[in-house]
Coordinates of C-alpha atoms in Angstrom, one line a residue:
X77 CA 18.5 64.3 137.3
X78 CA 19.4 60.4 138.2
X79 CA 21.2 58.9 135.3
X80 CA 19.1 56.6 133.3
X81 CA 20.8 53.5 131.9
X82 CA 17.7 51.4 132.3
X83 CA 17.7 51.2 128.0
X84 CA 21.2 49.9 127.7
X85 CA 20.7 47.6 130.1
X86 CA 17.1 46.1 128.9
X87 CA 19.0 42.9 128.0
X88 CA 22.1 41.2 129.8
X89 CA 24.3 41.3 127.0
X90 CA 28.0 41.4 127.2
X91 CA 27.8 44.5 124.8
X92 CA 24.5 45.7 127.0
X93 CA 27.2 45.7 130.1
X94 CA 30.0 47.0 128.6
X95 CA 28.4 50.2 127.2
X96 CA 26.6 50.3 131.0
X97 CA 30.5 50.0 132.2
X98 CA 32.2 52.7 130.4
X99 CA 29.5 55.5 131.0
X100 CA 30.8 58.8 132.4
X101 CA 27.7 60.5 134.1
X102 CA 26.9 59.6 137.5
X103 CA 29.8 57.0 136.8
X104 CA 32.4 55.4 139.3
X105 CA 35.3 56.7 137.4
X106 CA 33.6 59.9 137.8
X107 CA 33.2 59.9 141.4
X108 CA 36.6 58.7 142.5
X109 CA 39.5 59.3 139.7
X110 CA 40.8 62.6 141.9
X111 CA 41.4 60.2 145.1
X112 CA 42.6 57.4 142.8
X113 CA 44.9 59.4 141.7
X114 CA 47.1 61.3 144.9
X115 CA 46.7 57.8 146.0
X116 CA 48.5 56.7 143.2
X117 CA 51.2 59.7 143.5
X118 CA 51.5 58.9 147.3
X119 CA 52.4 55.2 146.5
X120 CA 54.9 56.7 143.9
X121 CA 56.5 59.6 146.0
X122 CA 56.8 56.8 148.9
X123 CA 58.8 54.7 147.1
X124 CA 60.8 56.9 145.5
X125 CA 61.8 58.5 148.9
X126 CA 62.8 55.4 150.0
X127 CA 64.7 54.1 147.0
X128 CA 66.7 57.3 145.6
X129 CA 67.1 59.4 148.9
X130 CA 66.9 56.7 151.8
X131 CA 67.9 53.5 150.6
X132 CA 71.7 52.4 152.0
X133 CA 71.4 55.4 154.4
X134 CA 71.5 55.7 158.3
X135 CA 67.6 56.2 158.1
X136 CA 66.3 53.4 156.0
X137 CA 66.0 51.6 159.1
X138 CA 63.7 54.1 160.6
X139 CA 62.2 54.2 157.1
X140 CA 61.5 50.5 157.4
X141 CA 60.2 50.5 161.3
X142 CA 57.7 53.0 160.3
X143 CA 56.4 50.5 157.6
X144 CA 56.3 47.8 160.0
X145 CA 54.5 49.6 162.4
X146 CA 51.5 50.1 159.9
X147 CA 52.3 46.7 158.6
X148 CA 49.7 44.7 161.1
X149 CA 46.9 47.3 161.1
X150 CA 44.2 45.4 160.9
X151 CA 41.1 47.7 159.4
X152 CA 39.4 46.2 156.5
X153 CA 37.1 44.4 158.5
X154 CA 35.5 47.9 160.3
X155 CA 35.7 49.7 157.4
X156 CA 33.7 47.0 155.6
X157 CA 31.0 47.4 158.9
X158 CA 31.4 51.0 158.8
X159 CA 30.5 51.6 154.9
X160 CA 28.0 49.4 154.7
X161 CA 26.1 50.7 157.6
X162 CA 26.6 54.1 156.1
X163 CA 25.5 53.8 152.5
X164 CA 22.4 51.6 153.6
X165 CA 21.5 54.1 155.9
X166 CA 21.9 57.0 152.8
X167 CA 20.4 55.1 150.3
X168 CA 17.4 54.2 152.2
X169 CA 17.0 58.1 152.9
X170 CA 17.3 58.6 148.8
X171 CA 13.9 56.3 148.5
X172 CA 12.4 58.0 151.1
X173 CA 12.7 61.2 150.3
X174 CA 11.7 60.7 146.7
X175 CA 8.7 58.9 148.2
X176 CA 7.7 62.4 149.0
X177 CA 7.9 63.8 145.6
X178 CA 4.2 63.8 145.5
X179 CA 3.0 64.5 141.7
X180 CA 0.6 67.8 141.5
X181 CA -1.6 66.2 138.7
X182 CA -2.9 64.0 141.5
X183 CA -4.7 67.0 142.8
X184 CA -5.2 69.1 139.8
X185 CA -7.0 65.8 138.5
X186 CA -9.2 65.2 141.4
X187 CA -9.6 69.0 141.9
X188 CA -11.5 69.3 137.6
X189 CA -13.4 66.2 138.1
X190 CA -15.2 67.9 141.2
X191 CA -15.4 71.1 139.5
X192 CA -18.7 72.1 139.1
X193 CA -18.8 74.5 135.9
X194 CA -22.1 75.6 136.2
X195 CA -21.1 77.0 139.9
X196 CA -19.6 80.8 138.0
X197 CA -19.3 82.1 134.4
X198 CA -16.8 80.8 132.2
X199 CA -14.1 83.6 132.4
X200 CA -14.5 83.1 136.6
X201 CA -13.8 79.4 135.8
X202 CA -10.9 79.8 133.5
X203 CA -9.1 82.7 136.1
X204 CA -9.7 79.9 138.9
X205 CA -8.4 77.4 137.4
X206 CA -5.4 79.4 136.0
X207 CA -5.2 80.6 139.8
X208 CA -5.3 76.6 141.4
X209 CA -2.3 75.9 138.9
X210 CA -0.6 78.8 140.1
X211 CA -0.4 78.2 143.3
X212 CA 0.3 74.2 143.1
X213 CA 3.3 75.8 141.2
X214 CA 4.0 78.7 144.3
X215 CA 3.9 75.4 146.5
X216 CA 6.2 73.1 145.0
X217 CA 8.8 76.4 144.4
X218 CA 8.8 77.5 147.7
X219 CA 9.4 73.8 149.1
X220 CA 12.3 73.4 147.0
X221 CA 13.5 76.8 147.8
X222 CA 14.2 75.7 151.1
X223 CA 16.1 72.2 150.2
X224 CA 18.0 72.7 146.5
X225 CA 20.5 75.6 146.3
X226 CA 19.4 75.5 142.6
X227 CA 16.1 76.9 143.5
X228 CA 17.1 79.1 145.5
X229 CA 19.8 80.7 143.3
X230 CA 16.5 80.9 140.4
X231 CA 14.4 82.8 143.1
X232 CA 16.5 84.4 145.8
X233 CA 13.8 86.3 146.6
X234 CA 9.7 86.2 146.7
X235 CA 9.8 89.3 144.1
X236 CA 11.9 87.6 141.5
X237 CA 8.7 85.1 141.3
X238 CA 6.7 88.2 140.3
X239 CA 8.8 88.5 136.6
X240 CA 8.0 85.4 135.5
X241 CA 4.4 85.8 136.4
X242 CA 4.4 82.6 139.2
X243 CA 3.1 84.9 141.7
X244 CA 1.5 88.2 141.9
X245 CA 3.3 91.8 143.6
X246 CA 0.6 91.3 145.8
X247 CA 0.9 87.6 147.0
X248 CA 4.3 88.4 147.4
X249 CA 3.8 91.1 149.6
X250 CA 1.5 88.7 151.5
X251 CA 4.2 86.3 152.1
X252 CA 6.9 89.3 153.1
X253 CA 4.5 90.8 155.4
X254 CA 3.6 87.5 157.1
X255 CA 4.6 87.2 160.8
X256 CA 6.9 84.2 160.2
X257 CA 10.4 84.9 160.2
X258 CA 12.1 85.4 156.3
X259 CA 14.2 81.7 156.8
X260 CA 10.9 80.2 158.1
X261 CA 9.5 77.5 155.4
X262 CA 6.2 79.3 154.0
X263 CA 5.5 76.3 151.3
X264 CA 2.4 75.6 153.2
X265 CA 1.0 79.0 152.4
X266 CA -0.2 78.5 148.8
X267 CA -2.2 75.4 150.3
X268 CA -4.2 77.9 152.1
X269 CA -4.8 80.2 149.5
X270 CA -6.6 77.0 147.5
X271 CA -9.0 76.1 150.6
X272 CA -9.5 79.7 150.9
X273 CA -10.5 79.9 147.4
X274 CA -12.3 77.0 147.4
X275 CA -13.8 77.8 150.5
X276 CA -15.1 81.1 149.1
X277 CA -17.1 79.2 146.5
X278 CA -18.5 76.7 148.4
X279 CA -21.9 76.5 149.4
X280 CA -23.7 74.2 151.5
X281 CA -26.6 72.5 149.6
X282 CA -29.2 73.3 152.8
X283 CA -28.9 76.6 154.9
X284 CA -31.0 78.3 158.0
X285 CA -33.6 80.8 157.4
X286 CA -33.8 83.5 160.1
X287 CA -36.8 81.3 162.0
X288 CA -34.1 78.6 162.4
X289 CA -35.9 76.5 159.5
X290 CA -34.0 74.5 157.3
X291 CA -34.4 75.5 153.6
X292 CA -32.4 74.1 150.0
X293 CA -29.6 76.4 149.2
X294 CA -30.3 78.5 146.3
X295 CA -26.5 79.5 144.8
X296 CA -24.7 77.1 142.9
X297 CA -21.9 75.9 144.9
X298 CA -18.3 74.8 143.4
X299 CA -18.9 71.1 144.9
X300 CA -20.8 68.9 147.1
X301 CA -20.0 68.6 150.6
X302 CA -18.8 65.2 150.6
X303 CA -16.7 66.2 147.6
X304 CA -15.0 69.5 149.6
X305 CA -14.0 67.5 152.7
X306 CA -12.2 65.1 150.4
X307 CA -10.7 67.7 148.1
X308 CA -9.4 69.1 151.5
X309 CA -8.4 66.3 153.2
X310 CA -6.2 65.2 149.8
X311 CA -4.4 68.6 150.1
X312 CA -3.9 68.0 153.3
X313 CA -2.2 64.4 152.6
X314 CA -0.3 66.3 149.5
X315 CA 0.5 69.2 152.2
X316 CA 1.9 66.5 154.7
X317 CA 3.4 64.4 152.3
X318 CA 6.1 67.1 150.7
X319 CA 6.3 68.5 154.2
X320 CA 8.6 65.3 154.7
X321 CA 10.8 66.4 152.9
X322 CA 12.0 69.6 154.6
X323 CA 12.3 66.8 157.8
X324 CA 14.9 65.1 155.7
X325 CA 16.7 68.1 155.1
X326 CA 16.7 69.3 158.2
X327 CA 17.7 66.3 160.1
X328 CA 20.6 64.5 158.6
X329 CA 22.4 61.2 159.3
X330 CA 24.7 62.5 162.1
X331 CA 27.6 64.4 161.6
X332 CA 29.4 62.5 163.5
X333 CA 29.1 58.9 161.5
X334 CA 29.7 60.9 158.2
X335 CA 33.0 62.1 159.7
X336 CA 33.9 58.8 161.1
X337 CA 33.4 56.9 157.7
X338 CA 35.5 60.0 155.7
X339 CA 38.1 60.0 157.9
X340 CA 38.2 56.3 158.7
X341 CA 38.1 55.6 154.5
X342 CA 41.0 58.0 154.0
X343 CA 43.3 56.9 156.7
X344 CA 42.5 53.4 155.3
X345 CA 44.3 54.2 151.7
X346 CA 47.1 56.1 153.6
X347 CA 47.8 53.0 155.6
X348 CA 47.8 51.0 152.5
X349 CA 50.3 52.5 150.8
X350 CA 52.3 52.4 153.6
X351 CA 51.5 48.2 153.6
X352 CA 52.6 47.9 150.1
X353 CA 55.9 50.0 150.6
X354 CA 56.4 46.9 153.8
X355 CA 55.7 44.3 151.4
X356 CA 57.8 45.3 148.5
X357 CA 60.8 46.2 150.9
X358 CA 60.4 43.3 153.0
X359 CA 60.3 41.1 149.9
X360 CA 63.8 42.2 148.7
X361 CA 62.5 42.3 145.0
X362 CA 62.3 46.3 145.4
X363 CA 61.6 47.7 141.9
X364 CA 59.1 49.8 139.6
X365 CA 57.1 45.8 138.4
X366 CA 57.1 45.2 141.8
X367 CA 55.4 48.1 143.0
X368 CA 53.0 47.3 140.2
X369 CA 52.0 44.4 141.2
X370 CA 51.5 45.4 144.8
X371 CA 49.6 48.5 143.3
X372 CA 47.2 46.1 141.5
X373 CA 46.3 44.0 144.0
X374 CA 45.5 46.4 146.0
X375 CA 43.5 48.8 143.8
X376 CA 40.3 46.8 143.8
X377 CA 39.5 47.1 147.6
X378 CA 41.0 50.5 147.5
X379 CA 38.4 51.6 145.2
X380 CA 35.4 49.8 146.7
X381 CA 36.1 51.6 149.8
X382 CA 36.0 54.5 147.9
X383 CA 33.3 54.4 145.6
X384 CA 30.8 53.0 149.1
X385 CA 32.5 56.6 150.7
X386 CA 31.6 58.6 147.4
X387 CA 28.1 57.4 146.6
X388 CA 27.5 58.0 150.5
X389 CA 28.2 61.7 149.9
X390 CA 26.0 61.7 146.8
X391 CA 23.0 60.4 148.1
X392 CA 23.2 61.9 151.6
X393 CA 21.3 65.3 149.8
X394 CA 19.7 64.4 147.3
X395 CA 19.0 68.1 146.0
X396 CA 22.4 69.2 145.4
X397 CA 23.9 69.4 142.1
X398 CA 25.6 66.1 141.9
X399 CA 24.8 63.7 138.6
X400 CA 22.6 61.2 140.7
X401 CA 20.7 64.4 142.5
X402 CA 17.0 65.1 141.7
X403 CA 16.8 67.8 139.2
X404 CA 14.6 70.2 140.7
X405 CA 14.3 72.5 138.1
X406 CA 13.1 70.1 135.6
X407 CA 10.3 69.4 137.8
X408 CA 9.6 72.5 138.4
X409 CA 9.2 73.1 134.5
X410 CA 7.6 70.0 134.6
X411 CA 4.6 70.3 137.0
X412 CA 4.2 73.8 135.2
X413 CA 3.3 72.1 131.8
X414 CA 1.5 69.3 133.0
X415 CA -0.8 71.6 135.2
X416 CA -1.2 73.8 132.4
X417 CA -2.3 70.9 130.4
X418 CA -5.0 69.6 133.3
X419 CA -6.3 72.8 134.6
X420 CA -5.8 75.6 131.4
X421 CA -6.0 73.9 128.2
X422 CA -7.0 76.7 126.4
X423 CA -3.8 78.1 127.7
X424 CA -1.8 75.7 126.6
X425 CA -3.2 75.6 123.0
X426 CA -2.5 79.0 122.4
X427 CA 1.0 78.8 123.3
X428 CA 1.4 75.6 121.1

């Protein structure tokens, strides 16, 4: 899940930063110490090239005009443009998409408060409520089934939700034998068993007699009318809601502008150590405190380009299994509990 460090930094202490500073999780260090690092062994083996196998040679001038050539290249202005309009762009899709996440209590709250009890016995009751849960659950598994590889690696297949007890062999069946093709998304399915259900319950309050009269319903139905068509029409909101985010996942940022800013960020540190090999030559002080000095002046931008390039890869999908990716099988485990806690209490007790 996204790394919390909203507590260490309730108050804008220098101790309240520090301790933000030097967290590992989800950190910067974390994200960019490999690059930092053959960057760092590229600056060395360049200079050691040049000072124990080139230096006083026939081809330290050729050494030199290959520095020089890369001494003028000006590209920290585009990159700057480039990475900026890339991890706005990314992070802006993050929100969004999480914008999606709608919570199931919403319905599973709106669905008991227009439960009419009366409507069936209680064991009916309990075995549709137990059902609704279930299939708010089937729902939000077989969305993220077809976004987070770690759902998919928990239920590779609809059978492996029959162990558990999230579906039934039956329902499972139904969604196997079901003309849409295996890869096709079928998270919308469990939605339709709920009208259905709901549906088969219903009653209108006033029905036809066989002269064509209008007569007062006599069975008990599950709700009003006015409350049905809003029940429905808020599963169709929650429907169309988490149906966003399969449109996320299945169109990206292009390809093309995430290739652009990798290779454009990476070419960018190769060039700089090149610079800083120029500088150091050029200034005739060559030498390890030298090269030091260069190294640290240059570090700063070297990692801000990189951490902007790193945390656009993170937050490009956020259902991978990166630090700062939603943790979809916590919510899974989540909207089980919290279901079981609206719509089976009784359940719930007995497994407390």
């Amino acid at each position: 899940m996204t790394v919390n460090y909203s507590l260490d930094a309730a108050t804008a202490s220098a101790w309240a930063v520090i301790a933000v500073i030097f967290l590992w999780r989800g950190s910067l260090m974390k994200l960019i110490w490999r690059e930092m690092l053959g960057w760092t062994v590229l600056l060395a083996l360049l200079y050691a090239v040049f000072v124990y196998g080139l230096k006083g040679t026939d081809y330290e001038r050729y050494y030199k005009l290959l520095f020089d050539l890369t001494k003028e290249v000006p590209m920290d202005g585009t990159l700057m443009f480039l990475m900026s309009y890339m991890t706005y762009n990314s992070l802006t899709r993050w929100q969004e998409t999480f914008k999606c996440l709608a919570w199931p209590e919403n319905i599973a709250l709106l669905y008991r408060q227009y439960f009419n009890k009366d409507s069936m016995k209680p064991s009916e009751a309990r075995l549709m409520n137990q059902t609704v849960s279930r299939y708010l659950v089937v729902f939000y598994i077989l969305l993220f089934r077809d976004v987070s590889s770690d759902v998919r690696e928990m239920f590779p297949t609809f059978d492996d939700m029959v162990q558990p007890g999230i579906m039934t062999a039956e329902e499972a069946n139904l969604l196997q034998s079901s003309r849409l093709d295996r890869n096709s998304p079928h998270y919308w399915v469990p939605i339709d068993w709920i009208v259905t259900l709901v549906r088969d319950k219903y009653h209108s309050a006033y029905i036809y007699d066989r002269h064509g009269r209008k007569i007062k319903n006599k069975k008990i139905s599950i709700m009003s009318e006015l409350e049905y068509l809003k029940f429905v029409g808020e599963l169709s909101k929650f429907r169309g809601r988490l149906g966003d985010v399969l449109s996320y996942d299945w169109v990206p940022l292009p390809l093309a502008l995430f290739q652009t800013l990798t290779i454009f960020v990476y070419s960018t540190l190769i060039v700089n150590c090149f610079q800083m090999q120029a500088r150091i030559i050029t200034s005739g002080k060559s030498g390890v405190s030298e090269m030091f000095v260069e190294c640290m002046s240059t570090l700063p931008f070297s990692m801000l380009h990189l951490a902007f390039l790193r945390i656009s890869q993170v937050v490009i999908n956020p259902f991978g299994s990166d630090d700062d990716d939603f943790e979809t099988q916590y919510l899974i485990d989540r909207h089980i509990k919290v279901l079981n806690e609206i719509l089976c209490p009784e359940e719930s007790k007995k497994r407390k």
